Short mmCIF file of C-alpha atoms in Angstrom, two decimals:
data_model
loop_
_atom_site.label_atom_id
_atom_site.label_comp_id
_atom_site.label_asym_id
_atom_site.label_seq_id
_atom_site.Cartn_x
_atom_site.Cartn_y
_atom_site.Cartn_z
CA UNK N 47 -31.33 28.08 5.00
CA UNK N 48 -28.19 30.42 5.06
CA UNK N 49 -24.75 29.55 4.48
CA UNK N 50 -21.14 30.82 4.16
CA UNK N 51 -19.06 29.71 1.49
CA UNK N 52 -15.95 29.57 1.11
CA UNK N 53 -14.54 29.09 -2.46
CA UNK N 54 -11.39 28.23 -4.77
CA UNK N 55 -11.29 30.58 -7.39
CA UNK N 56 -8.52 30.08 -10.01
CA UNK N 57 -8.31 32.08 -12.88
CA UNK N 58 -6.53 29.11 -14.90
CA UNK N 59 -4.12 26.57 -14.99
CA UNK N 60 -1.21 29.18 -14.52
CA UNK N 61 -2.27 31.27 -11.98
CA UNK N 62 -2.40 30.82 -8.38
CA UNK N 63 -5.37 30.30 -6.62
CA UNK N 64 -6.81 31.61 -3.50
CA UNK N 65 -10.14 31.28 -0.95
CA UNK N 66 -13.57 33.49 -1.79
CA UNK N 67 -15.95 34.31 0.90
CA UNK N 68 -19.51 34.31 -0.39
CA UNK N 69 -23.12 34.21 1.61
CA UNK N 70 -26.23 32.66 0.31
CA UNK N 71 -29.71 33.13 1.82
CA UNK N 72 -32.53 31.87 1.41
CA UNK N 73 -31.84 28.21 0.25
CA UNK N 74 -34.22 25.91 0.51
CA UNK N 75 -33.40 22.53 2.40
CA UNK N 76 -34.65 20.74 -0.70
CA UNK N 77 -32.31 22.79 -3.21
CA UNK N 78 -29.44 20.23 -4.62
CA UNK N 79 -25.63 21.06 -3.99
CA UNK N 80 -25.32 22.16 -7.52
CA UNK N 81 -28.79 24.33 -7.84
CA UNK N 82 -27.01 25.54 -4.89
CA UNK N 83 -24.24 27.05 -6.74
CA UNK N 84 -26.22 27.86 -9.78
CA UNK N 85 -28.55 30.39 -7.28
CA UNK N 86 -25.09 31.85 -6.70
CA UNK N 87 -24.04 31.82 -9.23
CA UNK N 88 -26.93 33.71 -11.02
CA UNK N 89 -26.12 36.30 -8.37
CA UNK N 90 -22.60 36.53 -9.33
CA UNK N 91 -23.66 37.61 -12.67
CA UNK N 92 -26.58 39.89 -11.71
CA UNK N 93 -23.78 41.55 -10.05
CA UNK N 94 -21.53 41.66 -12.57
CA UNK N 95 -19.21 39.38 -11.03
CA UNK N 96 -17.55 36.26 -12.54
CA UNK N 97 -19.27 33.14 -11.89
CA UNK N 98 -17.88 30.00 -10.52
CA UNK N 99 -17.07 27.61 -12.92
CA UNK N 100 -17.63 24.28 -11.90
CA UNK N 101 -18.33 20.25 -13.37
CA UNK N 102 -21.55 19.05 -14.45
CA UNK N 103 -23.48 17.34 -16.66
CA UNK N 104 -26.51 14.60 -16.06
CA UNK N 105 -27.41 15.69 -12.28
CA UNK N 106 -28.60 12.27 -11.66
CA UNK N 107 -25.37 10.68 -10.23
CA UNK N 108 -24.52 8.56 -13.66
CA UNK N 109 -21.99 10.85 -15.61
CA UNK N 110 -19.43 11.14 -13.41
CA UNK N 111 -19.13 14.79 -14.34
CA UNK N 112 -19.16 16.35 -11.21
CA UNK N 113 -16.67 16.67 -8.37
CA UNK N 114 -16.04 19.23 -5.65
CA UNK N 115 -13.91 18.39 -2.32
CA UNK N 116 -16.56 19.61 0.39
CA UNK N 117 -15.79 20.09 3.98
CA UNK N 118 -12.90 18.06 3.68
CA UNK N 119 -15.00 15.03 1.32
CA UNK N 120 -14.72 13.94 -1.82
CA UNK N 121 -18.71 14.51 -2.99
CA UNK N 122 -19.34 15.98 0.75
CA UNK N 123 -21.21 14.97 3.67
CA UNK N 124 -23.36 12.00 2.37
CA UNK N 125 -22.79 8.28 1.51
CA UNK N 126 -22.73 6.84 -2.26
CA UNK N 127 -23.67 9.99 -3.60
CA UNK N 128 -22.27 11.98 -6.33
CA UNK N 129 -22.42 16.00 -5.32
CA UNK N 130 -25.29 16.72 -7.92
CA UNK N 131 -27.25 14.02 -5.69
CA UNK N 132 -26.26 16.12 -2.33
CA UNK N 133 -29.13 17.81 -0.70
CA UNK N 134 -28.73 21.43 1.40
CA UNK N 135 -30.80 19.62 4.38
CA UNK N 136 -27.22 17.33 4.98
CA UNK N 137 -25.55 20.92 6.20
CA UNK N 138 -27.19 23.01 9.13
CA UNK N 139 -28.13 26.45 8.57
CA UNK N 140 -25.41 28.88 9.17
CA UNK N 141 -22.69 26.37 8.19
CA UNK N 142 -19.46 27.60 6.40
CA UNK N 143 -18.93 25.40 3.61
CA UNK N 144 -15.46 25.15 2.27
CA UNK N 145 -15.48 23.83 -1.50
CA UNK N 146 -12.14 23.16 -3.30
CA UNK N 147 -11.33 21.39 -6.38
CA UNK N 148 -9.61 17.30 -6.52
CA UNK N 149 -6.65 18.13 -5.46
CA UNK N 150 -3.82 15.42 -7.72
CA UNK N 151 -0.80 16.40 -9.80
CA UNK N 152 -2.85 13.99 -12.20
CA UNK N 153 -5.80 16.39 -12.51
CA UNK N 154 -4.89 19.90 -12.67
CA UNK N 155 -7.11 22.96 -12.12
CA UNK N 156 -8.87 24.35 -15.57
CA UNK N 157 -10.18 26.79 -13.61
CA UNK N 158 -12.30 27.55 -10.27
CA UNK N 159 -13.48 24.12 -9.44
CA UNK N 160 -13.46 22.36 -12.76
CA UNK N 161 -9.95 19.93 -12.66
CA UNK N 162 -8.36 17.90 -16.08
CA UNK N 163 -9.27 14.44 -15.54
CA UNK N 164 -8.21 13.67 -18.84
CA UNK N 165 -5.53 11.35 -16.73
CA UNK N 166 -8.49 8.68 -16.64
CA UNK N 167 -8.93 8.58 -20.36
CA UNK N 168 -5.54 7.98 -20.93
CA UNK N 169 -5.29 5.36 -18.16
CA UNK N 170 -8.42 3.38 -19.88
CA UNK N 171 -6.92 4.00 -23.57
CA UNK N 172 -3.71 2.06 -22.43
CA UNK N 173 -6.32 -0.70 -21.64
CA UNK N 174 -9.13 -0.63 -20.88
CA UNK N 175 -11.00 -1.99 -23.15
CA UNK N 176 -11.27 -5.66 -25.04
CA UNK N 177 -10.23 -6.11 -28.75
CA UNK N 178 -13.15 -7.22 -31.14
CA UNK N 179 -12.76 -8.11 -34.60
CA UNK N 180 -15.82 -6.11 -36.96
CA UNK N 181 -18.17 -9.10 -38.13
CA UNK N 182 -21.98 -9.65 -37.28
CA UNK N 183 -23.45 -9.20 -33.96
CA UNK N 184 -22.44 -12.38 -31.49
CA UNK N 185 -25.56 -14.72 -30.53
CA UNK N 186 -26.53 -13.51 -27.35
CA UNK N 187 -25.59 -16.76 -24.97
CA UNK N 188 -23.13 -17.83 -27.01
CA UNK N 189 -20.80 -17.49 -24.46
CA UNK N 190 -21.96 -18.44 -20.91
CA UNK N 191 -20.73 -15.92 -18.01
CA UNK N 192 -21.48 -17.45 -14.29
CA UNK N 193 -24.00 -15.17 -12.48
CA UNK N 194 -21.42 -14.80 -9.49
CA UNK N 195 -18.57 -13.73 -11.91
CA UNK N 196 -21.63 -11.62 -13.86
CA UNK N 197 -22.62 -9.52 -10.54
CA UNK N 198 -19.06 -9.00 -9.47
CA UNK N 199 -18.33 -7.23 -13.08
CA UNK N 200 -21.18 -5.75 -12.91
CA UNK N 201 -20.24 -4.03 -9.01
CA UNK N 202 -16.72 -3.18 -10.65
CA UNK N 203 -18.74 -1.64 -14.09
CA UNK N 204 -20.75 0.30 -11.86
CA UNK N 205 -17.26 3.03 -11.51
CA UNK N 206 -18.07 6.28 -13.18
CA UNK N 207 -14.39 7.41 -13.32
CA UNK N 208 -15.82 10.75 -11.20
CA UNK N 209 -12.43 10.95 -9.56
CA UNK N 210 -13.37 10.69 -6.11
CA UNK N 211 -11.01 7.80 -4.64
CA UNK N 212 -8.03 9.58 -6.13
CA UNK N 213 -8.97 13.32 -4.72
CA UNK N 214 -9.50 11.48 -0.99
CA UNK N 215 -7.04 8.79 -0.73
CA UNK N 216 -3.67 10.72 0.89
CA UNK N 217 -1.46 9.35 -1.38
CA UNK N 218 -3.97 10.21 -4.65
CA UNK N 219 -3.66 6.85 -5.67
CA UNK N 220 -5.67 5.91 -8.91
CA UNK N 221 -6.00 2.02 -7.51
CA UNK N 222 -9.63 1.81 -7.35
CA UNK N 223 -10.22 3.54 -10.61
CA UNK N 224 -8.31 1.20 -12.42
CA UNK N 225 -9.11 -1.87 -10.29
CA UNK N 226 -12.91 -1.33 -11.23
CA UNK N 227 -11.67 -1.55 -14.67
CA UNK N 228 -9.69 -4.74 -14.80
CA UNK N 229 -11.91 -6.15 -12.37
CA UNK N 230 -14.61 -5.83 -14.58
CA UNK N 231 -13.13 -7.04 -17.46
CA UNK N 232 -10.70 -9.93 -15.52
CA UNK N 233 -14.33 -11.32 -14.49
CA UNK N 234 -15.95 -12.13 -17.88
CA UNK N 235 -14.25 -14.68 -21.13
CA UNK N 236 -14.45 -11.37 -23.28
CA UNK N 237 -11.80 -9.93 -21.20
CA UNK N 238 -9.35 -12.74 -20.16
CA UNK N 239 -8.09 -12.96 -23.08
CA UNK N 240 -5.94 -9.69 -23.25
CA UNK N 241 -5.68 -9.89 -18.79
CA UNK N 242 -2.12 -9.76 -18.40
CA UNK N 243 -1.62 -7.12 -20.90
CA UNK N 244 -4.39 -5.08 -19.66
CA UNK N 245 -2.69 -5.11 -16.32
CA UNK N 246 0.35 -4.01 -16.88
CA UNK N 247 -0.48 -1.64 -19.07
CA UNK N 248 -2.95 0.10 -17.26
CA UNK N 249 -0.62 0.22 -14.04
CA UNK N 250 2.19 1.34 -15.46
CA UNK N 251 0.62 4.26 -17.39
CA UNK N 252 -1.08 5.27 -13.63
CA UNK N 253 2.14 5.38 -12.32
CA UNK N 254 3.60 7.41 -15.16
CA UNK N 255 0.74 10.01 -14.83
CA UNK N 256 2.00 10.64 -11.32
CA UNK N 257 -0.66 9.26 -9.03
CA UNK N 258 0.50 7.74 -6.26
CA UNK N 259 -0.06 4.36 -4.77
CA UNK N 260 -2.52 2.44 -1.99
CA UNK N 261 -1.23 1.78 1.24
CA UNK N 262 -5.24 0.19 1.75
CA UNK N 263 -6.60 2.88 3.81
CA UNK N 264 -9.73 2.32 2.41
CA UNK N 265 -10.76 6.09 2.02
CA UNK N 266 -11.68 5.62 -1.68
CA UNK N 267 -14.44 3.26 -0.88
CA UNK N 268 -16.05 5.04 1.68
CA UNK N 269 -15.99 7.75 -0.25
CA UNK N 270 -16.66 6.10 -3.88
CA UNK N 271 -20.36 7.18 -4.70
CA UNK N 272 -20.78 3.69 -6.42
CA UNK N 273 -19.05 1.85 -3.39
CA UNK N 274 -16.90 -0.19 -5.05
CA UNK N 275 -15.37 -2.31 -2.61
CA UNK N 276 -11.52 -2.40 -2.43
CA UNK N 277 -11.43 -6.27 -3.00
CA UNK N 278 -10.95 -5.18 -6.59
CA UNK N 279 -8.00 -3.60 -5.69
CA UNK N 280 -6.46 -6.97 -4.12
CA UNK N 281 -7.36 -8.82 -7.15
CA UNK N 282 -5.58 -6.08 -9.63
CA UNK N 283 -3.14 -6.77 -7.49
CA UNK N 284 -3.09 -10.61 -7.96
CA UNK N 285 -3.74 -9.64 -11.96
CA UNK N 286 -0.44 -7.56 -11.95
CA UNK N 287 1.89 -9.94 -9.78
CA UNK N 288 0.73 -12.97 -11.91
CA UNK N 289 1.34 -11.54 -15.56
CA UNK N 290 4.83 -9.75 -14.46
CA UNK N 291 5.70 -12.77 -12.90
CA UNK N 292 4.81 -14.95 -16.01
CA UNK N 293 7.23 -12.58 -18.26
CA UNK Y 153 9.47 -10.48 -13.97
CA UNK Y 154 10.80 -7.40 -16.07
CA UNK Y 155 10.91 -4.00 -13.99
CA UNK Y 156 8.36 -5.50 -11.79
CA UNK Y 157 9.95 -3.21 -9.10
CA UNK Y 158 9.84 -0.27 -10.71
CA UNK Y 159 5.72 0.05 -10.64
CA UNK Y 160 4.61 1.17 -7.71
CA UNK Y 161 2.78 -2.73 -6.92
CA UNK Y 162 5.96 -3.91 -7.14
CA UNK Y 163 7.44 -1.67 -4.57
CA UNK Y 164 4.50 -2.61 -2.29
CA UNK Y 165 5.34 -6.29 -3.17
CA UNK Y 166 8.72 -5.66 -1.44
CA UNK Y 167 7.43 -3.72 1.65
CA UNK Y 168 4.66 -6.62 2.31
CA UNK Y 169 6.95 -9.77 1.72
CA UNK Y 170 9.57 -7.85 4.18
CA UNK Y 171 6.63 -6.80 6.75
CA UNK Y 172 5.07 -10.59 7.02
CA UNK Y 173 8.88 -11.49 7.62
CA UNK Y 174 9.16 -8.71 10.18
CA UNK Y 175 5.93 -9.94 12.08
CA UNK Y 176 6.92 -13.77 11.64
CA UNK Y 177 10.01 -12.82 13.70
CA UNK Y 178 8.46 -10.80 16.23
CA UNK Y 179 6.08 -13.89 17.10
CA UNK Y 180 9.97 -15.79 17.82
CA UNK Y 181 11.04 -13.08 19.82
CA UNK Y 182 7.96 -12.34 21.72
CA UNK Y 183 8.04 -15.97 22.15
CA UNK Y 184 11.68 -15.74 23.90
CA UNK Y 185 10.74 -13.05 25.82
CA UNK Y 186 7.93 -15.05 27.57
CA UNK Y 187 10.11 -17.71 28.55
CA UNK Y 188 10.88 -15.05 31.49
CA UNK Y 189 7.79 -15.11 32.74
CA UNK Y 190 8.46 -18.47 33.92
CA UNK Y 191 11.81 -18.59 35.38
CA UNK Y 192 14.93 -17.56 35.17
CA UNK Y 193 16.36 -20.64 34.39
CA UNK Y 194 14.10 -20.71 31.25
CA UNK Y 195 14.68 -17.07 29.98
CA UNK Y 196 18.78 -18.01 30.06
CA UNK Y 197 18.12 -21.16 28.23
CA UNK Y 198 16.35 -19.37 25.86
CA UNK Y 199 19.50 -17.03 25.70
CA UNK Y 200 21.72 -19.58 24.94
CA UNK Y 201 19.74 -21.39 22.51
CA UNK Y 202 19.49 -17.70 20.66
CA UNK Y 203 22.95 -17.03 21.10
CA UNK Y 204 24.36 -20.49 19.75
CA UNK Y 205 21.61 -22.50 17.32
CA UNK Y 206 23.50 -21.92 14.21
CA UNK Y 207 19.94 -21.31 12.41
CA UNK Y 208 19.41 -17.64 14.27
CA UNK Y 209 22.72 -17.09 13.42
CA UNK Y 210 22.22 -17.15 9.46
CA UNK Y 211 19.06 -14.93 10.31
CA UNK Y 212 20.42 -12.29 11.98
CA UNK Y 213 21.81 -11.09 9.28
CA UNK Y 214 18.97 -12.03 7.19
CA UNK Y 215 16.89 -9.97 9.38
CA UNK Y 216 19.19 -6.72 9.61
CA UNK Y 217 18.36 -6.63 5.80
CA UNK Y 218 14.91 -7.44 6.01
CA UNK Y 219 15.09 -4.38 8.06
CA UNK Y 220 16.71 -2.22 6.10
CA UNK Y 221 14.51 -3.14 2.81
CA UNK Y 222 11.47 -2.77 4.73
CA UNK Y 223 12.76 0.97 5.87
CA UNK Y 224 14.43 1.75 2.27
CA UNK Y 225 11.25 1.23 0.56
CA UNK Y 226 8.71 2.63 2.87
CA UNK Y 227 10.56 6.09 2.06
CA UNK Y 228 10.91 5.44 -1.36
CA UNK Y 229 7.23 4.74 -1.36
CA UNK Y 230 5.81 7.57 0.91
CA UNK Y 231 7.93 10.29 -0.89
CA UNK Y 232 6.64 9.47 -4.39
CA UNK Y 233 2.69 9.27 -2.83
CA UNK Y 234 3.52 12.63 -1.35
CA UNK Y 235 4.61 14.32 -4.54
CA UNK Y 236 0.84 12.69 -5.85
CA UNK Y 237 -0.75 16.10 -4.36
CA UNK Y 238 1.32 18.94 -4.83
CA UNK Y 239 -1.10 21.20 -3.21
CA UNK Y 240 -2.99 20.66 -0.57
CA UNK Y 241 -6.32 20.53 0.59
CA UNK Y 242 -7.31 23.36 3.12
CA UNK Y 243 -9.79 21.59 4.67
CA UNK Y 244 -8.24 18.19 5.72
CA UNK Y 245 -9.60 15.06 4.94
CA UNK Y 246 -12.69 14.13 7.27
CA UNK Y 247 -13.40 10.39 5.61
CA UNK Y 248 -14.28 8.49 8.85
CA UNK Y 249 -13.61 4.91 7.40
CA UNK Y 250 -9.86 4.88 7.00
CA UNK Y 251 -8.41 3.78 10.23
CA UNK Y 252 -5.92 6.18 12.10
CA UNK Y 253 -3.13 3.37 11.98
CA UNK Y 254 -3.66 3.32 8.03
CA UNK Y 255 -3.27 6.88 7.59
CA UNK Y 256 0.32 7.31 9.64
CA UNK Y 257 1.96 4.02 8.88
CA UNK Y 258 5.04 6.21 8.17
CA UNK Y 259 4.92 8.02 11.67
CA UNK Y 260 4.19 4.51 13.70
CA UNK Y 261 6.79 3.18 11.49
CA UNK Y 262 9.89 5.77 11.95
CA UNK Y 263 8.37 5.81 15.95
CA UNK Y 264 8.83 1.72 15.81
CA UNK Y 265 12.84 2.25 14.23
CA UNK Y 266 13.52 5.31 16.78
CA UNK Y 267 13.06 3.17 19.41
CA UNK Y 268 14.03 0.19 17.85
CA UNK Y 269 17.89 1.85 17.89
CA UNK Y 270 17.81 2.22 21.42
CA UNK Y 271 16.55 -1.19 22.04
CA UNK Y 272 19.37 -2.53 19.78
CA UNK Y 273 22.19 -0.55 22.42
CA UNK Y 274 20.33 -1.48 25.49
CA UNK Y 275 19.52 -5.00 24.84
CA UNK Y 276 21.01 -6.65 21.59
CA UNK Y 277 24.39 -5.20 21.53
CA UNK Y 278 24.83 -6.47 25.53
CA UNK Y 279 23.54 -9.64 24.95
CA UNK Y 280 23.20 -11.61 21.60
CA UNK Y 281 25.84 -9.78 19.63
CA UNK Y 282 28.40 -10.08 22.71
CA UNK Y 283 28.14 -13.83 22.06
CA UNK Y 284 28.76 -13.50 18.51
CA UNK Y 285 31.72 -11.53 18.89
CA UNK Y 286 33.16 -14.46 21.77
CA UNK Y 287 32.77 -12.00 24.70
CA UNK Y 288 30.52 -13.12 27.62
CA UNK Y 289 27.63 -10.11 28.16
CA UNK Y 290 26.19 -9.17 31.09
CA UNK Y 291 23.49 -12.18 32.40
CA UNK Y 292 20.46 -11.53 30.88
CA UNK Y 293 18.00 -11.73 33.24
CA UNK Y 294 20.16 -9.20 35.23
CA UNK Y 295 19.90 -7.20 32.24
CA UNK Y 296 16.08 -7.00 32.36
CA UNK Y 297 15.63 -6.80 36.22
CA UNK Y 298 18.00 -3.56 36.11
CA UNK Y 299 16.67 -1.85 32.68
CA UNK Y 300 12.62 -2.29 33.70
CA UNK Y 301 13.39 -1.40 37.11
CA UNK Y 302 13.66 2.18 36.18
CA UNK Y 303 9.85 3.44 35.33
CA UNK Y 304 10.95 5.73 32.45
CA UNK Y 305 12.67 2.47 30.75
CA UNK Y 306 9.37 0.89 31.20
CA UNK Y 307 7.24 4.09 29.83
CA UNK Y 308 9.09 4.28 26.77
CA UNK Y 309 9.24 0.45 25.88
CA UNK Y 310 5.23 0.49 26.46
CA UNK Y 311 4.80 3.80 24.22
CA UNK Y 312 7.10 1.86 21.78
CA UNK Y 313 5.23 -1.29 21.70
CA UNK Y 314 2.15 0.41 21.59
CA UNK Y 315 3.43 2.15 18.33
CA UNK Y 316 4.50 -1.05 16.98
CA UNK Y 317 0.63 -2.42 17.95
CA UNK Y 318 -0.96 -0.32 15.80
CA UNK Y 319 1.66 -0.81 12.97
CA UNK Y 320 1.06 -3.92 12.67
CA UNK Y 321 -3.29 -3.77 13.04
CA UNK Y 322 -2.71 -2.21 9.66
CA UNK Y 323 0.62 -3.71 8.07
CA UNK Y 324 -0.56 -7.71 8.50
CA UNK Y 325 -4.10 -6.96 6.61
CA UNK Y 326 -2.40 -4.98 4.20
CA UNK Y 327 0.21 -7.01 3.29
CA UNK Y 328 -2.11 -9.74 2.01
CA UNK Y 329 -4.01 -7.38 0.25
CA UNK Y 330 -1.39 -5.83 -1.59
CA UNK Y 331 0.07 -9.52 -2.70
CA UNK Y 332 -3.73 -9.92 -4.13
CA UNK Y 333 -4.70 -12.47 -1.18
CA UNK Y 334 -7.55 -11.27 -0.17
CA UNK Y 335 -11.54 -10.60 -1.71
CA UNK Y 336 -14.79 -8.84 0.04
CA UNK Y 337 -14.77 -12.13 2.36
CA UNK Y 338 -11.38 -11.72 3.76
CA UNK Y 339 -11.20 -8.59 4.47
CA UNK Y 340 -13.20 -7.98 7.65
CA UNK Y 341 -11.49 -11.55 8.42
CA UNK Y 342 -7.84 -10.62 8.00
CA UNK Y 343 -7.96 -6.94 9.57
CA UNK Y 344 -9.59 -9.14 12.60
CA UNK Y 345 -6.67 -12.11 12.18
CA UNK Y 346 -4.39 -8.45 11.92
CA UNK Y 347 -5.68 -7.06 15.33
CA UNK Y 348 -5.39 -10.00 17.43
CA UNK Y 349 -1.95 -10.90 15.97
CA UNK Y 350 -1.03 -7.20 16.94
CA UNK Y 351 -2.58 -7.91 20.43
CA UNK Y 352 -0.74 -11.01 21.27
CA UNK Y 353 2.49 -9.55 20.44
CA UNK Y 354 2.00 -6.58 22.29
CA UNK Y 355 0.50 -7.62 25.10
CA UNK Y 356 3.56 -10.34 25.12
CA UNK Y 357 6.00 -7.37 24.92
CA UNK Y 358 4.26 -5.37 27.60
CA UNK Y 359 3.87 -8.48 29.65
CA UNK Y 360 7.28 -8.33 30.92
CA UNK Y 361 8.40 -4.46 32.01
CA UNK Y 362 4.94 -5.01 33.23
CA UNK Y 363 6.77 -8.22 35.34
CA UNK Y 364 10.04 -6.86 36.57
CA UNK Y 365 8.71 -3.32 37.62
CA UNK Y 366 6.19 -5.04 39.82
CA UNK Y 367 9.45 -7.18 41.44
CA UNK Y 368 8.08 -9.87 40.40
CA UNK Y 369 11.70 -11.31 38.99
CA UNK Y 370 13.64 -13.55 40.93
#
């Protein structure tokens, strides 16, 4: 398969970016998105050029490493996929493939197509996380955990904090990031305990970082390559409401 | 409650608990409207009973600020999620799942208060607010026949409800999600409830430039 690419190249964070035509031949239909760009990028370098720097890490969909914004969607053309798990065969030969970077005030450009999401860590530090004192390992059923409320954490866990639902929503909201997180955590005794603090915490950090908020459009979970649902969102919404109303 | 309104769930708080108060008193005035459907005895009793029960009267006001909030914060809101993405994408977004009404609440919304001004001149300020200022306004049934008698008064009143149709298909749903009402069950369930609660209204609005410009007022 052949293809035309059109790329964001960005030296760093300080300079300003701009659109690179490339062409690629020869790809098979079974090549990944990323093996993809390496084949390019190995002929960047045989020709001397710079290659394009972009995110990776596992290439199996778990790391929530990479990114890329392709043909206007977050992960491109495929359902509950991360781009490392995007084939070549979901384009048709001859297609011009725009690739950008997340585009977010939150997460800005490193270079090329590799973006800071170092927003997300700070969002989880501020809490994301339950408080356990050092002793012994706990018995394992010592505390029972319903199988409905188990499976619901377990859909929320499932986030990889790849970035996706803030580079598509239009408002880069960070709603569903942080909903998977307190939903997770709101659904099991471990992390009920520190709820309301959790909440507000992690909500009011998002909004200092400068992401902006849901007006339920629902583009995050169509484009979330776990699918988490946006339920999670209503009920970080019930978690917030209830523990600033309690103050 | 401490600077609950200063997070942006907060703000949405505000625009949701004024929206479901904006749609609760459409369903009255659609309601009114109706009434002239069935005679014109019945649409000026409804008149009368709008322009006298002492209840509407502690509303209106009530509902000018309900209004105003609901405005105030939507542009609040939608200039801080703008400055989210300082630069663009090039390609725009080709998601298929978020709904077209979703993605321009703003637009429906300022086409819903654009009209919503003219409205006020051509209909409120002739006939409820001429009461509440003592005056007697021009019969309102009289009012209607000569207004949706002209077919440009009627085009613009349908584009405008039609706005309004698909502002609310989004804004009912989304107002119970945002208060944290709602789980994987109630969504399809609400955006449904949503539709055909935007349907009813409109088609009640429409019904009646639909009425008169067909003659069929007395």
């Amino acid at each position: 398969m052949n293809f035309k690419l059109k790329i964001w190249r960005q030296k760093n964070n300080k300079s300003k970016g701009r659109f690179e035509n490339y062409t690629i031949e020869n790809v098979s239909s079974d090549t990944s998105f990323l093996e993809m760009l390496d084949i390019l990028n190995d002929q960047l370098i045989c020709t001397g050029q710079e290659p394009v720097a972009f995110d990776h890490d596992c290439r199996e969909g778990i790391c929530g490493m990479c990114s890329l914004y392709i043909n206007g969607r977050a992960h491109g053309p495929d359902d509950e996929v991360t781009t490392c798990q995007l084939h070549m065969r979901k384009f048709k030969d001859g297609d011009t493939i725009t690739i950008e970077p997340w585009r977010s005030g939150a997460f800005p450009v490193v270079k090329d197509l590799v973006v800071n999401r170092y927003a997300f860590d700070q969002i989880l530090q501020s809490g994301g996380f339950i408080s356990v004192n050092t002793g012994g390992v706990p018995d394992g059923n010592a505390i029972p955990v319903g199988k409905e409320d188990a499976d619901e954490s377990m859909d929320a866990a499932a986030c990889i904090g790849c970035g996706a639902c803030v580079a598509t929503c239009k408002n880069g909201s960070a709603m569903l990031f942080v909903s998977a997180r307190v939903s997770s955590l709101a659904k099991l005794p471990q992390g009920k305990i520190e709820a309301k603090r959790r909440a507000k915490a992690m909500v009011a950090k998002m909004d200092e970082l400068g992401f902006g908020g849901c007006t339920n459009t629902q583009a995050c979970e169509a484009e979330c390559p776990k699918a988490i649902s946006i339920s999670h969102i209503a009920r970080l919404n019930r978690e917030f409401l209830c523990a600033k109303l309690q103050d | 409650m401490s600077n609950i309104f200063s997070s942006s769930i907060g703000k949405k708080l505000i625009m949701s608990l004024s929206g479901l108060f904006l749609v609760t008193f459409l369903l009255l005035h659609v309601s009114i409207n109706l009434t002239a459907l069935f005679s014109r005895e019945a649409y000026e009793a409804a008149c009368a009973f709008m322009d006298t029960n002492i209840f509407i009267q502690i509303m209106v006001p009530v509902l000018a600020l309900g209004f105003v909030i609901h405005i105030l914060f939507s542009i609040i809101i939608t200039l801080k999620n703008r400055n989210a993405r300082p630069v663009k994408y090039a390609v725009g977004n080709n998601t298929e799942a978020s709904s077209w009404a979703a993605k321009n609440m703003f637009v429906l919304g300022l086409i819903v208060i654009g009209f919503l001004g003219l409205h006020l001149t051509h209909f409120w300020a002739k006939m409820q607010l001429q009461h509440f200022l003592g005056h007697h306004g021009e019969n309102a049934y009289e009012l209607l026949t000569r207004l949706f008698g002209q077919w440009y008064y009627c085009a613009i009143y349908v584009v405008w409800i039609i706005a309004l149709y698909f502002h609310i298909s989004h804004g009912f749903w989304s107002a119970f999600q945002t208060l944290g009402l709602n789980n994987s069950k109630w969504i399809p369930r609400l955006q449904l409830i949503a539709k055909l609660y935007a349907i009813v209204v409109a088609l009640g609005f429409i019904s009646i430039p639909v009425y008169f410009w067909f003659g069929l007022g007395q």
